[in-house]
PDB file of C-alpha atoms in Angstrom:
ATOM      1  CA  UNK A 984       0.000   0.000   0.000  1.00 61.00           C
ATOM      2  CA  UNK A 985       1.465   2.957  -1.175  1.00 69.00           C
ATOM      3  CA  UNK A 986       1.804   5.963   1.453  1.00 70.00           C
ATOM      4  CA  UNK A 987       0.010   9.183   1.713  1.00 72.00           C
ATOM      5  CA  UNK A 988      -1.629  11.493   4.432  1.00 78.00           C
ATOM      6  CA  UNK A 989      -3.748   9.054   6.136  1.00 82.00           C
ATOM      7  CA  UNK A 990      -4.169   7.425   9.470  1.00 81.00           C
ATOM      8  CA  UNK A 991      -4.384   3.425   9.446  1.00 85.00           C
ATOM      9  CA  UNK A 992      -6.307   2.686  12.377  1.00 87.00           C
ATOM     10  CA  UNK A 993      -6.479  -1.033  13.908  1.00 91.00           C
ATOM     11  CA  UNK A 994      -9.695  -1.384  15.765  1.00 92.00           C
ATOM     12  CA  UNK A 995     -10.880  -4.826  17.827  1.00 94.00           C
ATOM     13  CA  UNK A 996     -14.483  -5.577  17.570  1.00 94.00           C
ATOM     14  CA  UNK A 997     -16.791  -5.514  20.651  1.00 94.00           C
ATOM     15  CA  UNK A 998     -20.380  -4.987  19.757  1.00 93.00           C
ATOM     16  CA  UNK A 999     -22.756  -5.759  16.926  1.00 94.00           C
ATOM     17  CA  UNK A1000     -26.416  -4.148  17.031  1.00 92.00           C
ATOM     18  CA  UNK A1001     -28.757  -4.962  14.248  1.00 90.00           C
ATOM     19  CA  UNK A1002     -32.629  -6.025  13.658  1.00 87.00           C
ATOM     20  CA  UNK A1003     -31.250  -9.142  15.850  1.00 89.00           C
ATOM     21  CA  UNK A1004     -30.313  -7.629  19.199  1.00 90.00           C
ATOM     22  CA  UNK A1005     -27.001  -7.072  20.498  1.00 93.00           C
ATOM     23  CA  UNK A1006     -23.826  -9.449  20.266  1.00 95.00           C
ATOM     24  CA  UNK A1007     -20.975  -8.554  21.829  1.00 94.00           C
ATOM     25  CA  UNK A1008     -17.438  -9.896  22.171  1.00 95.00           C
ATOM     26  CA  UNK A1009     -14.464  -9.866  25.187  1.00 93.00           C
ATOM     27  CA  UNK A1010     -12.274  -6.452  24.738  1.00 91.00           C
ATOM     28  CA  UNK A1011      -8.860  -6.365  25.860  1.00 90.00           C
ATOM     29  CA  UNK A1012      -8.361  -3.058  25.027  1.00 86.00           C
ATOM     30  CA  UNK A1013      -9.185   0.251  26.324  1.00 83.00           C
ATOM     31  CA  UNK A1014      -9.189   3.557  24.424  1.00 81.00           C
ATOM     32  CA  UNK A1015     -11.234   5.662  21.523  1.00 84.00           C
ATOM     33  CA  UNK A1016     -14.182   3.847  20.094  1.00 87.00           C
ATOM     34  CA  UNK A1017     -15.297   3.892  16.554  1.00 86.00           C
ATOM     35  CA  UNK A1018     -18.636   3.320  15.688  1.00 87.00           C
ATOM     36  CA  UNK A1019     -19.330   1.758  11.710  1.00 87.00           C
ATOM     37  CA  UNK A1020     -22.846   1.899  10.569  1.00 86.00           C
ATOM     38  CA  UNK A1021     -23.757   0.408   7.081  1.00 85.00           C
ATOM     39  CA  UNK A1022     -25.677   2.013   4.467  1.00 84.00           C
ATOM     40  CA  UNK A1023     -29.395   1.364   5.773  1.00 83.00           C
ATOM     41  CA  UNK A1024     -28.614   3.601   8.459  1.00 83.00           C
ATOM     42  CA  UNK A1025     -29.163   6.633   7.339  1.00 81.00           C
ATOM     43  CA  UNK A1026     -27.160   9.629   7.081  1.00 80.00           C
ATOM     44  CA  UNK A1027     -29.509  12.182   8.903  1.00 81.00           C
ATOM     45  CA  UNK A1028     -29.213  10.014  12.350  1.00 80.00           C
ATOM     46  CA  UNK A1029     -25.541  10.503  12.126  1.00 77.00           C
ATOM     47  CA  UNK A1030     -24.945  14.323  12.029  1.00 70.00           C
ATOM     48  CA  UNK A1031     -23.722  16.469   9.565  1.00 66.00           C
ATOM     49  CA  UNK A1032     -20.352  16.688  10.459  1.00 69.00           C
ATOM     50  CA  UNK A1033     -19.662  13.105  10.984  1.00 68.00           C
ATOM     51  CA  UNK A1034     -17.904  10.661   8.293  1.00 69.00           C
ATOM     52  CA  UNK A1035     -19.790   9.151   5.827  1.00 77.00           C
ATOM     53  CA  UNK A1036     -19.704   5.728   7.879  1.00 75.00           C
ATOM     54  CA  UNK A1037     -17.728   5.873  10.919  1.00 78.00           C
ATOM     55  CA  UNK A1038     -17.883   8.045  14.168  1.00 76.00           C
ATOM     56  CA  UNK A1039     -15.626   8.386  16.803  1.00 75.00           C
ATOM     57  CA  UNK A1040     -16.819   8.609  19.903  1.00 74.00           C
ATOM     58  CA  UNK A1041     -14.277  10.697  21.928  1.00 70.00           C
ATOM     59  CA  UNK A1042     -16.693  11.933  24.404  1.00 69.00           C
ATOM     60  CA  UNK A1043     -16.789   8.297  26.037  1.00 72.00           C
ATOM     61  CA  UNK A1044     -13.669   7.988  28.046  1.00 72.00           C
ATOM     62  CA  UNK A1045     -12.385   6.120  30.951  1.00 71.00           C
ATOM     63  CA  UNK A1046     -13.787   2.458  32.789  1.00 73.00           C
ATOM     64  CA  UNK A1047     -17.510   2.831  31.587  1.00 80.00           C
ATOM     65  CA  UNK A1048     -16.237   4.106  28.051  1.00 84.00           C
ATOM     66  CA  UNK A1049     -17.496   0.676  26.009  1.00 87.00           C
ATOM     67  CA  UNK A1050     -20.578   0.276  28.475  1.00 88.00           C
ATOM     68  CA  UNK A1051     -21.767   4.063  27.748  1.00 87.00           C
ATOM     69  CA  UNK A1052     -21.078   3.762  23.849  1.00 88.00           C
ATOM     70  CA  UNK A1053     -23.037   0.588  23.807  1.00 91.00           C
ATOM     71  CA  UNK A1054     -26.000   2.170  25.594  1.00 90.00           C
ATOM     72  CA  UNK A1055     -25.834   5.295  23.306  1.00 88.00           C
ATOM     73  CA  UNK A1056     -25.866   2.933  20.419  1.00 89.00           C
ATOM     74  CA  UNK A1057     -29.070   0.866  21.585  1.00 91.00           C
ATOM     75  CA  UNK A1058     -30.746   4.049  22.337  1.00 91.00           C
ATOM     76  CA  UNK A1059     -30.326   4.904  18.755  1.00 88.00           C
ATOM     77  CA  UNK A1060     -30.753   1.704  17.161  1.00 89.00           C
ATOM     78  CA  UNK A1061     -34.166   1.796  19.293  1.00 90.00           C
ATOM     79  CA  UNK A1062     -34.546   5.543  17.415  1.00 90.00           C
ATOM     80  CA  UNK A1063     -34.036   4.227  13.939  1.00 88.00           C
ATOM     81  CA  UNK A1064     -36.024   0.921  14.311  1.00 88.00           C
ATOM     82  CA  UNK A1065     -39.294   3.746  15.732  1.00 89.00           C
ATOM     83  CA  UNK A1066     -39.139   5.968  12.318  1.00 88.00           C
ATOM     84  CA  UNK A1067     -37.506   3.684   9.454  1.00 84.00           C
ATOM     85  CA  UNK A1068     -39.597   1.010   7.716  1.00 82.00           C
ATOM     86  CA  UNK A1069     -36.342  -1.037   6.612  1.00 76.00           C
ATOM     87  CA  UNK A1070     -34.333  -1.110  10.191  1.00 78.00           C
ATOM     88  CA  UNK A1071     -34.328  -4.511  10.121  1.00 82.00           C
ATOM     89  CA  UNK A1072     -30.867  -4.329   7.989  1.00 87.00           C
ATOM     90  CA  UNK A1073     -29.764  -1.407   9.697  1.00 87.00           C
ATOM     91  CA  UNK A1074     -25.878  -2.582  11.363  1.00 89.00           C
ATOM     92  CA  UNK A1075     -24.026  -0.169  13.792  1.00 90.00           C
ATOM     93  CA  UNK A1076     -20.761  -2.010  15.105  1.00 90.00           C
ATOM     94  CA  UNK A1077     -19.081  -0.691  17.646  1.00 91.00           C
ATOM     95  CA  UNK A1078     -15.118  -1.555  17.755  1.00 91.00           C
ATOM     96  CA  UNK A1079     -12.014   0.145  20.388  1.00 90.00           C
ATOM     97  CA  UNK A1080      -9.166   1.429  18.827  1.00 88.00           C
ATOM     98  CA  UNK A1081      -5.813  -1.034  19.533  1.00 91.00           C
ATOM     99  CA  UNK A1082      -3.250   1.392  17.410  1.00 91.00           C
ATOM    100  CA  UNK A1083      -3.009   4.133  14.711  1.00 87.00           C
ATOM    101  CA  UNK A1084      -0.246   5.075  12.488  1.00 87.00           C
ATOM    102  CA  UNK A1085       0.510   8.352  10.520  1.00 85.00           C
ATOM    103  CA  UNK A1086       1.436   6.872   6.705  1.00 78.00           C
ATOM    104  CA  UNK A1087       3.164   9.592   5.591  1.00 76.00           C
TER     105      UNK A1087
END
């Protein structure tokens, strides 16, 4: 992969919420956490400034850091499922950041 200005980002995996439930997995990590939705969720419940399909969720810091983004999550899973005919594809992962590196 050829470098440029961009941050690669390895993230482990600890929740899935879709028209399912909630699945989640052990974390060993502790840190930033990026939320990935997929294109059935859409854009307006993920504010204007945000990336097309990932959010960082800086605000949640510290022990309960995982515990709060999963409840945020579910509170707006619950929000899309209420308004939007096709939730039941709608996919927001949630995942903790292990390492980043500058590739520049």
């Amino acid at each position: 992969m050829p470098m440029g200005y961009t941050t690669l980002t390895i993230l482990e995996r600890a929740f899935l919420i879709d028209g399912e439930g909630i699945k989640t997995w052990p974390v060993e990590n502790e840190g930033k956490i990026y939320i990935i939705r997929n294109e059935m969720v859409p854009k307006h419940y993920w504010g204007q400034d945000q990336k097309e399909y990932h959010l960082l969720l800086e605000s949640f810091k510290g022990t309960y850091a995982l515990k709060n983004a999963t409840k945020w999550c579910e509170d707006l899973f619950i929000k899309i499922s209420n308004e939007e005919s096709n939730s039941n594809v709608s996919k927001l992962i949630g995942a903790v950041v292990v390492e980043e590196f500058n590739w520049h």
